[in-house]
PDB file of C-alpha atoms in Angstrom:
ATOM      1  CA  MET A   1      -0.022   0.073  -0.182  1.00 41.00           C
ATOM      2  CA  PRO A   2       1.282   3.460  -0.867  1.00 40.00           C
ATOM      3  CA  SER A   3       3.053   5.502   1.982  1.00 42.00           C
ATOM      4  CA  ALA A   4       0.757   8.303   3.392  1.00 48.00           C
ATOM      5  CA  ARG A   5       3.723  10.641   2.706  1.00 49.00           C
ATOM      6  CA  THR A   6       4.295  12.359  -0.288  1.00 44.00           C
ATOM      7  CA  HIS A   7       6.456  11.094  -3.313  1.00 37.00           C
ATOM      8  CA  GLU A   8       9.104  13.501  -1.962  1.00 40.00           C
ATOM      9  CA  GLY A   9       8.920  11.504   1.388  1.00 41.00           C
ATOM     10  CA  GLN A  10       7.647  14.588   3.351  1.00 63.00           C
ATOM     11  CA  LEU A  11       4.544  14.615   5.635  1.00 90.00           C
ATOM     12  CA  MET A  12       1.329  15.666   4.181  1.00 97.00           C
ATOM     13  CA  LYS A  13      -0.456  19.164   4.690  1.00 98.00           C
ATOM     14  CA  ILE A  14      -4.061  18.403   5.864  1.00 98.00           C
ATOM     15  CA  GLY A  15      -6.998  20.612   6.230  1.00 98.00           C
ATOM     16  CA  ILE A  16      -9.770  19.555   8.509  1.00 98.00           C
ATOM     17  CA  ILE A  17     -13.232  21.262   8.263  1.00 98.00           C
ATOM     18  CA  GLY A  18     -14.909  20.448  11.545  1.00 98.00           C
ATOM     19  CA  ALA A  19     -13.655  20.108  14.946  1.00 97.00           C
ATOM     20  CA  GLY A  20     -16.402  17.882  16.630  1.00 96.00           C
ATOM     21  CA  ASN A  21     -15.550  14.521  18.055  1.00 97.00           C
ATOM     22  CA  ILE A  22     -13.991  12.919  14.826  1.00 98.00           C
ATOM     23  CA  GLY A  23     -12.345  16.230  13.706  1.00 98.00           C
ATOM     24  CA  GLY A  24     -11.082  17.008  17.027  1.00 98.00           C
ATOM     25  CA  ASN A  25      -9.486  13.589  17.485  1.00 98.00           C
ATOM     26  CA  LEU A  26      -8.150  13.348  13.820  1.00 98.00           C
ATOM     27  CA  THR A  27      -6.371  16.614  14.594  1.00 98.00           C
ATOM     28  CA  ARG A  28      -5.113  15.078  17.808  1.00 98.00           C
ATOM     29  CA  ARG A  29      -3.752  11.975  15.959  1.00 98.00           C
ATOM     30  CA  LEU A  30      -2.303  13.517  12.869  1.00 98.00           C
ATOM     31  CA  THR A  31      -0.580  16.323  14.353  1.00 98.00           C
ATOM     32  CA  ALA A  32       1.014  13.547  16.719  1.00 97.00           C
ATOM     33  CA  LEU A  33       2.173  11.672  13.625  1.00 97.00           C
ATOM     34  CA  GLY A  34       3.950  14.883  12.430  1.00 97.00           C
ATOM     35  CA  HIS A  35       1.379  16.047   9.667  1.00 97.00           C
ATOM     36  CA  ASP A  36       1.029  19.750   9.244  1.00 98.00           C
ATOM     37  CA  VAL A  37      -2.523  20.461  10.030  1.00 98.00           C
ATOM     38  CA  SER A  38      -4.945  23.285   9.526  1.00 98.00           C
ATOM     39  CA  VAL A  39      -8.266  22.860  11.433  1.00 98.00           C
ATOM     40  CA  ALA A  40     -11.516  25.201  10.897  1.00 98.00           C
ATOM     41  CA  ASN A  41     -14.861  25.133  12.506  1.00 97.00           C
ATOM     42  CA  SER A  42     -18.248  27.313  11.669  1.00 94.00           C
ATOM     43  CA  ARG A  43     -17.592  29.410  14.672  1.00 95.00           C
ATOM     44  CA  GLY A  44     -14.397  30.856  13.720  1.00 96.00           C
ATOM     45  CA  PRO A  45     -10.443  30.371  14.535  1.00 97.00           C
ATOM     46  CA  GLU A  46     -10.506  31.807  17.668  1.00 97.00           C
ATOM     47  CA  THR A  47     -12.639  29.340  19.101  1.00 97.00           C
ATOM     48  CA  LEU A  48      -9.953  26.497  18.464  1.00 98.00           C
ATOM     49  CA  SER A  49      -7.401  28.210  20.476  1.00 97.00           C
ATOM     50  CA  ALA A  50      -7.419  25.212  22.914  1.00 97.00           C
ATOM     51  CA  LEU A  51      -7.108  22.646  20.522  1.00 98.00           C
ATOM     52  CA  ALA A  52      -4.425  24.509  18.638  1.00 98.00           C
ATOM     53  CA  GLU A  53      -2.481  25.000  21.803  1.00 98.00           C
ATOM     54  CA  GLU A  54      -2.980  21.280  22.735  1.00 98.00           C
ATOM     55  CA  THR A  55      -2.084  19.740  19.343  1.00 98.00           C
ATOM     56  CA  GLY A  56       0.075  22.282  17.429  1.00 98.00           C
ATOM     57  CA  ALA A  57      -2.535  22.524  14.664  1.00 98.00           C
ATOM     58  CA  THR A  58      -3.145  25.849  12.978  1.00 98.00           C
ATOM     59  CA  PRO A  59      -6.599  27.224  13.486  1.00 98.00           C
ATOM     60  CA  VAL A  60      -8.025  28.884  10.236  1.00 98.00           C
ATOM     61  CA  ALA A  61     -11.173  30.099   8.689  1.00 97.00           C
ATOM     62  CA  VAL A  62     -13.069  27.414   6.789  1.00 98.00           C
ATOM     63  CA  THR A  63     -12.228  29.293   3.663  1.00 97.00           C
ATOM     64  CA  GLU A  64      -8.496  28.802   4.460  1.00 97.00           C
ATOM     65  CA  ALA A  65      -8.747  25.131   5.312  1.00 98.00           C
ATOM     66  CA  ALA A  66      -7.873  23.664   2.098  1.00 98.00           C
ATOM     67  CA  ARG A  67      -5.307  26.136   1.204  1.00 98.00           C
ATOM     68  CA  GLY A  68      -2.205  24.091  -0.054  1.00 98.00           C
ATOM     69  CA  ALA A  69      -3.666  20.825   1.625  1.00 98.00           C
ATOM     70  CA  GLU A  70      -3.045  17.550  -0.053  1.00 98.00           C
ATOM     71  CA  LEU A  71      -5.959  15.948   2.018  1.00 98.00           C
ATOM     72  CA  VAL A  72      -9.138  17.789   3.246  1.00 98.00           C
ATOM     73  CA  VAL A  73     -11.366  16.111   5.801  1.00 98.00           C
ATOM     74  CA  VAL A  74     -14.640  17.439   5.683  1.00 98.00           C
ATOM     75  CA  THR A  75     -16.442  16.077   9.124  1.00 98.00           C
ATOM     76  CA  ILE A  76     -19.228  18.390   9.635  1.00 98.00           C
ATOM     77  CA  PRO A  77     -23.023  17.730   9.907  1.00 98.00           C
ATOM     78  CA  LEU A  78     -24.559  16.635   6.541  1.00 97.00           C
ATOM     79  CA  LYS A  79     -27.160  19.580   6.640  1.00 97.00           C
ATOM     80  CA  ASN A  80     -24.219  21.815   6.542  1.00 98.00           C
ATOM     81  CA  ILE A  81     -22.494  20.824   3.524  1.00 98.00           C
ATOM     82  CA  PRO A  82     -24.717  23.013   1.253  1.00 97.00           C
ATOM     83  CA  ASP A  83     -23.660  26.012   3.464  1.00 97.00           C
ATOM     84  CA  LEU A  84     -20.006  25.669   3.012  1.00 97.00           C
ATOM     85  CA  PRO A  85     -18.463  28.666   0.858  1.00 96.00           C
ATOM     86  CA  GLU A  86     -18.726  27.760  -2.843  1.00 92.00           C
ATOM     87  CA  LYS A  87     -14.927  27.802  -3.536  1.00 92.00           C
ATOM     88  CA  VAL A  88     -14.161  26.190  -0.082  1.00 97.00           C
ATOM     89  CA  LEU A  89     -11.723  23.588  -1.793  1.00 98.00           C
ATOM     90  CA  ASP A  90      -9.891  26.496  -3.717  1.00 96.00           C
ATOM     91  CA  GLY A  91      -6.108  26.710  -3.255  1.00 97.00           C
ATOM     92  CA  ALA A  92      -5.584  22.846  -2.289  1.00 98.00           C
ATOM     93  CA  ALA A  93      -2.583  21.076  -3.600  1.00 98.00           C
ATOM     94  CA  GLU A  94      -2.606  19.714  -7.000  1.00 97.00           C
ATOM     95  CA  GLY A  95      -4.154  16.024  -6.807  1.00 97.00           C
ATOM     96  CA  PHE A  96      -5.687  16.768  -3.372  1.00 98.00           C
ATOM     97  CA  VAL A  97      -8.097  14.214  -1.825  1.00 98.00           C
ATOM     98  CA  VAL A  98     -11.179  14.771   0.139  1.00 98.00           C
ATOM     99  CA  LEU A  99     -12.180  12.776   2.999  1.00 98.00           C
ATOM    100  CA  ASP A 100     -15.705  12.494   3.644  1.00 98.00           C
ATOM    101  CA  THR A 101     -16.766  11.275   7.619  1.00 98.00           C
ATOM    102  CA  GLY A 102     -20.365  12.276   7.240  1.00 98.00           C
ATOM    103  CA  ASN A 103     -23.560  10.764   7.990  1.00 98.00           C
ATOM    104  CA  TYR A 104     -27.423  11.371   7.329  1.00 98.00           C
ATOM    105  CA  TYR A 105     -29.464  11.665  10.310  1.00 97.00           C
ATOM    106  CA  PRO A 106     -32.814  13.080   9.135  1.00 97.00           C
ATOM    107  CA  ARG A 107     -34.824  12.729  12.399  1.00 95.00           C
ATOM    108  CA  GLU A 108     -32.027  13.733  14.866  1.00 92.00           C
ATOM    109  CA  ARG A 109     -30.366  16.498  13.082  1.00 96.00           C
ATOM    110  CA  ASP A 110     -30.375  16.969   9.358  1.00 97.00           C
ATOM    111  CA  GLY A 111     -34.142  17.032   8.330  1.00 97.00           C
ATOM    112  CA  ARG A 112     -35.215  15.595   5.152  1.00 96.00           C
ATOM    113  CA  ILE A 113     -32.863  15.668   2.193  1.00 96.00           C
ATOM    114  CA  ALA A 114     -34.639  15.120  -0.915  1.00 95.00           C
ATOM    115  CA  GLY A 115     -31.320  14.361  -3.122  1.00 95.00           C
ATOM    116  CA  ILE A 116     -30.805  11.308  -0.950  1.00 96.00           C
ATOM    117  CA  GLU A 117     -34.252  10.125  -0.257  1.00 95.00           C
ATOM    118  CA  ASP A 118     -36.018  10.839  -3.769  1.00 94.00           C
ATOM    119  CA  GLU A 119     -33.304  10.561  -6.026  1.00 93.00           C
ATOM    120  CA  GLY A 120     -31.412   7.467  -4.343  1.00 90.00           C
ATOM    121  CA  ARG A 121     -28.000   9.190  -4.106  1.00 95.00           C
ATOM    122  CA  THR A 122     -25.958   7.839  -1.220  1.00 97.00           C
ATOM    123  CA  GLU A 123     -24.914  10.327   1.661  1.00 97.00           C
ATOM    124  CA  SER A 124     -21.391  10.750   0.202  1.00 98.00           C
ATOM    125  CA  ARG A 125     -22.812  10.994  -3.624  1.00 98.00           C
ATOM    126  CA  TRP A 126     -25.002  13.874  -2.157  1.00 98.00           C
ATOM    127  CA  THR A 127     -21.841  15.439  -0.395  1.00 98.00           C
ATOM    128  CA  GLN A 128     -19.346  14.709  -3.583  1.00 98.00           C
ATOM    129  CA  ASP A 129     -22.027  16.722  -5.705  1.00 97.00           C
ATOM    130  CA  HIS A 130     -22.044  19.432  -3.503  1.00 97.00           C
ATOM    131  CA  LEU A 131     -18.339  19.912  -3.146  1.00 98.00           C
ATOM    132  CA  GLY A 132     -17.687  19.345  -6.803  1.00 97.00           C
ATOM    133  CA  HIS A 133     -14.772  17.206  -6.058  1.00 98.00           C
ATOM    134  CA  PRO A 134     -14.618  13.182  -5.550  1.00 98.00           C
ATOM    135  CA  VAL A 135     -14.643  12.041  -2.211  1.00 98.00           C
ATOM    136  CA  VAL A 136     -13.409   9.034  -0.179  1.00 98.00           C
ATOM    137  CA  LYS A 137     -15.877   7.954   2.683  1.00 98.00           C
ATOM    138  CA  ALA A 138     -14.366   6.720   5.772  1.00 98.00           C
ATOM    139  CA  PHE A 139     -14.459   6.914   9.598  1.00 98.00           C
ATOM    140  CA  ASN A 140     -18.369   7.654   9.106  1.00 98.00           C
ATOM    141  CA  GLY A 141     -19.103   4.628  11.481  1.00 98.00           C
ATOM    142  CA  THR A 142     -15.941   4.968  13.773  1.00 98.00           C
ATOM    143  CA  TYR A 143     -16.123   5.826  17.435  1.00 98.00           C
ATOM    144  CA  ALA A 144     -14.411   9.015  17.816  1.00 98.00           C
ATOM    145  CA  GLN A 145     -12.603   7.780  21.117  1.00 98.00           C
ATOM    146  CA  ASP A 146     -11.420   4.691  19.236  1.00 98.00           C
ATOM    147  CA  LEU A 147      -9.177   6.916  17.089  1.00 98.00           C
ATOM    148  CA  LEU A 148      -7.352   7.722  20.471  1.00 98.00           C
ATOM    149  CA  ASP A 149      -7.573   4.530  22.218  1.00 98.00           C
ATOM    150  CA  ARG A 150      -7.723   1.698  19.827  1.00 98.00           C
ATOM    151  CA  PRO A 151      -4.847   2.193  17.486  1.00 98.00           C
ATOM    152  CA  ARG A 152      -2.837  -1.022  16.973  1.00 98.00           C
ATOM    153  CA  PRO A 153       0.218  -1.880  15.058  1.00 97.00           C
ATOM    154  CA  ALA A 154      -0.103  -4.032  11.844  1.00 96.00           C
ATOM    155  CA  GLY A 155      -0.618  -7.673  12.464  1.00 97.00           C
ATOM    156  CA  ASP A 156      -2.013  -7.115  16.078  1.00 98.00           C
ATOM    157  CA  PRO A 157      -5.126  -9.558  16.160  1.00 97.00           C
ATOM    158  CA  GLU A 158      -7.084  -6.870  18.127  1.00 97.00           C
ATOM    159  CA  ARG A 159      -6.433  -4.263  15.271  1.00 98.00           C
ATOM    160  CA  LEU A 160     -10.014  -2.939  14.113  1.00 98.00           C
ATOM    161  CA  ALA A 161     -10.752  -2.310  10.354  1.00 98.00           C
ATOM    162  CA  VAL A 162     -12.332   0.526   8.547  1.00 98.00           C
ATOM    163  CA  PRO A 163     -14.335   0.419   5.419  1.00 98.00           C
ATOM    164  CA  VAL A 164     -13.339   2.940   2.907  1.00 98.00           C
ATOM    165  CA  ALA A 165     -15.271   3.617  -0.373  1.00 98.00           C
ATOM    166  CA  GLY A 166     -14.634   5.975  -3.474  1.00 98.00           C
ATOM    167  CA  ASP A 167     -14.430   5.894  -7.200  1.00 98.00           C
ATOM    168  CA  ASP A 168     -10.938   7.530  -7.305  1.00 97.00           C
ATOM    169  CA  GLU A 169      -8.457   4.598  -6.586  1.00 97.00           C
ATOM    170  CA  THR A 170      -5.520   6.688  -6.263  1.00 97.00           C
ATOM    171  CA  ALA A 171      -7.307   8.869  -3.649  1.00 97.00           C
ATOM    172  CA  LYS A 172      -8.696   6.047  -1.938  1.00 98.00           C
ATOM    173  CA  SER A 173      -4.993   4.327  -1.586  1.00 96.00           C
ATOM    174  CA  THR A 174      -4.119   7.655  -0.097  1.00 96.00           C
ATOM    175  CA  VAL A 175      -6.554   7.466   2.504  1.00 97.00           C
ATOM    176  CA  ARG A 176      -6.114   3.811   3.234  1.00 97.00           C
ATOM    177  CA  ALA A 177      -2.404   4.426   3.645  1.00 96.00           C
ATOM    178  CA  LEU A 178      -3.279   7.232   5.974  1.00 97.00           C
ATOM    179  CA  ILE A 179      -5.539   5.002   7.945  1.00 97.00           C
ATOM    180  CA  ASP A 180      -2.853   2.352   8.361  1.00 97.00           C
ATOM    181  CA  GLU A 181      -0.648   5.027   9.676  1.00 96.00           C
ATOM    182  CA  LEU A 182      -3.038   5.723  12.213  1.00 97.00           C
ATOM    183  CA  GLY A 183      -3.171   2.334  13.469  1.00 98.00           C
ATOM    184  CA  PHE A 184      -6.449   0.633  11.733  1.00 98.00           C
ATOM    185  CA  ASP A 185      -6.806  -1.928   8.921  1.00 98.00           C
ATOM    186  CA  THR A 186      -9.068  -0.977   5.955  1.00 98.00           C
ATOM    187  CA  VAL A 187     -11.318  -2.783   3.580  1.00 98.00           C
ATOM    188  CA  ASP A 188     -12.257  -1.493   0.202  1.00 98.00           C
ATOM    189  CA  ALA A 189     -15.890  -0.939   0.249  1.00 98.00           C
ATOM    190  CA  GLY A 190     -16.379  -0.089  -3.347  1.00 98.00           C
ATOM    191  CA  GLY A 191     -17.365   2.810  -5.287  1.00 98.00           C
ATOM    192  CA  ILE A 192     -19.217   5.990  -3.886  1.00 98.00           C
ATOM    193  CA  ASP A 193     -22.532   4.554  -5.154  1.00 97.00           C
ATOM    194  CA  GLU A 194     -21.766   1.537  -2.962  1.00 98.00           C
ATOM    195  CA  SER A 195     -21.175   3.464   0.073  1.00 98.00           C
ATOM    196  CA  TRP A 196     -24.577   2.637   1.324  1.00 98.00           C
ATOM    197  CA  ARG A 197     -23.294  -0.400   2.714  1.00 98.00           C
ATOM    198  CA  GLN A 198     -21.525   1.625   5.473  1.00 98.00           C
ATOM    199  CA  GLN A 199     -24.279   4.223   6.336  1.00 97.00           C
ATOM    200  CA  PRO A 200     -25.879   4.336   9.623  1.00 97.00           C
ATOM    201  CA  ASP A 201     -27.707   1.135  10.704  1.00 96.00           C
ATOM    202  CA  THR A 202     -25.975  -1.028   8.301  1.00 97.00           C
ATOM    203  CA  PRO A 203     -24.004  -4.015   9.955  1.00 98.00           C
ATOM    204  CA  VAL A 204     -20.714  -2.309   9.669  1.00 98.00           C
ATOM    205  CA  TYR A 205     -21.715   0.906  11.172  1.00 98.00           C
ATOM    206  CA  GLY A 206     -20.240   1.194  14.648  1.00 97.00           C
ATOM    207  CA  LEU A 207     -18.847  -2.254  14.310  1.00 98.00           C
ATOM    208  CA  ARG A 208     -15.539  -2.749  15.996  1.00 98.00           C
ATOM    209  CA  GLY A 209     -14.175  -5.657  14.117  1.00 98.00           C
ATOM    210  CA  GLY A 210     -11.055  -6.807  12.162  1.00 98.00           C
ATOM    211  CA  VAL A 211     -10.704  -7.291   8.255  1.00 98.00           C
ATOM    212  CA  ASP A 212     -12.766 -10.404   7.920  1.00 98.00           C
ATOM    213  CA  ALA A 213     -15.889  -8.986  10.306  1.00 98.00           C
ATOM    214  CA  VAL A 214     -16.000  -5.839   8.551  1.00 98.00           C
ATOM    215  CA  THR A 215     -15.879  -7.417   4.879  1.00 98.00           C
ATOM    216  CA  LYS A 216     -18.832  -9.866   6.216  1.00 98.00           C
ATOM    217  CA  ALA A 217     -20.610  -6.850   7.384  1.00 98.00           C
ATOM    218  CA  LEU A 218     -20.314  -5.065   4.137  1.00 98.00           C
ATOM    219  CA  ALA A 219     -21.647  -8.147   2.185  1.00 98.00           C
ATOM    220  CA  GLU A 220     -24.838  -8.458   4.487  1.00 98.00           C
ATOM    221  CA  ALA A 221     -25.758  -4.816   3.867  1.00 97.00           C
ATOM    222  CA  SER A 222     -29.199  -4.041   2.357  1.00 95.00           C
ATOM    223  CA  PRO A 223     -29.619  -1.251  -0.149  1.00 93.00           C
ATOM    224  CA  GLU A 224     -32.942  -0.508   1.312  1.00 91.00           C
ATOM    225  CA  ARG A 225     -32.814   2.620   3.747  1.00 89.00           C
ATOM    226  CA  PRO A 226     -33.589   1.698   7.117  1.00 88.00           C
ATOM    227  CA  VAL A 227     -36.978   3.128   8.469  1.00 88.00           C
ATOM    228  CA  GLY A 228     -35.427   4.969  11.298  1.00 88.00           C
ATOM    229  CA  PHE A 229     -33.033   6.835   9.147  1.00 89.00           C
ATOM    230  CA  ARG A 230     -35.829   8.071   6.541  1.00 90.00           C
ATOM    231  CA  GLY A 231     -36.796  11.575   6.764  1.00 89.00           C
TER     232      GLY A 231
END
């Protein structure tokens, strides 16, 4: 699997949009690994001073998060995706990758999204269409605390696996390599139109298991949206 580092052997420049549980803990882990991380939220960089002091990440405005980034992590509520600035990804490095960790919770948070419910788009296809750039879906079913508590070295029998979906194989390889560096195995979950297999209330969602268990859970998923996750 390719290295998460660039072809020059340097650490990656990563922009994280969203500083909630997943975004915050990815900031903690990625900075600890030596990556150059910029982090943004909807409330402004001044509200991220504690996280910046803790991690060494650079707090920035949302419009600056992708500036020069080789990887942009979008980890905000799905309902807020259309509210992102139109050119939020402008200025990213050539060939940059977008990692989408989002989920659709119509009853708890997001309200009804017609593009998902009526048009049959997967959650990440809908996000990708709004962003105007291919995305790789991962970490959407991962417990945020596991990012801190459950990393294991390769080959460890207790190492957890993460499903990863995306249409761009090069981008998907970059994300899988980074996840490996973070201490987790990965399972190729197919393209973005197959990413329903890892959406909320599927067998793999929230599963703490290794490669075999995650592979089995992905195969057992049903394409019918669960009743509890319809708007």
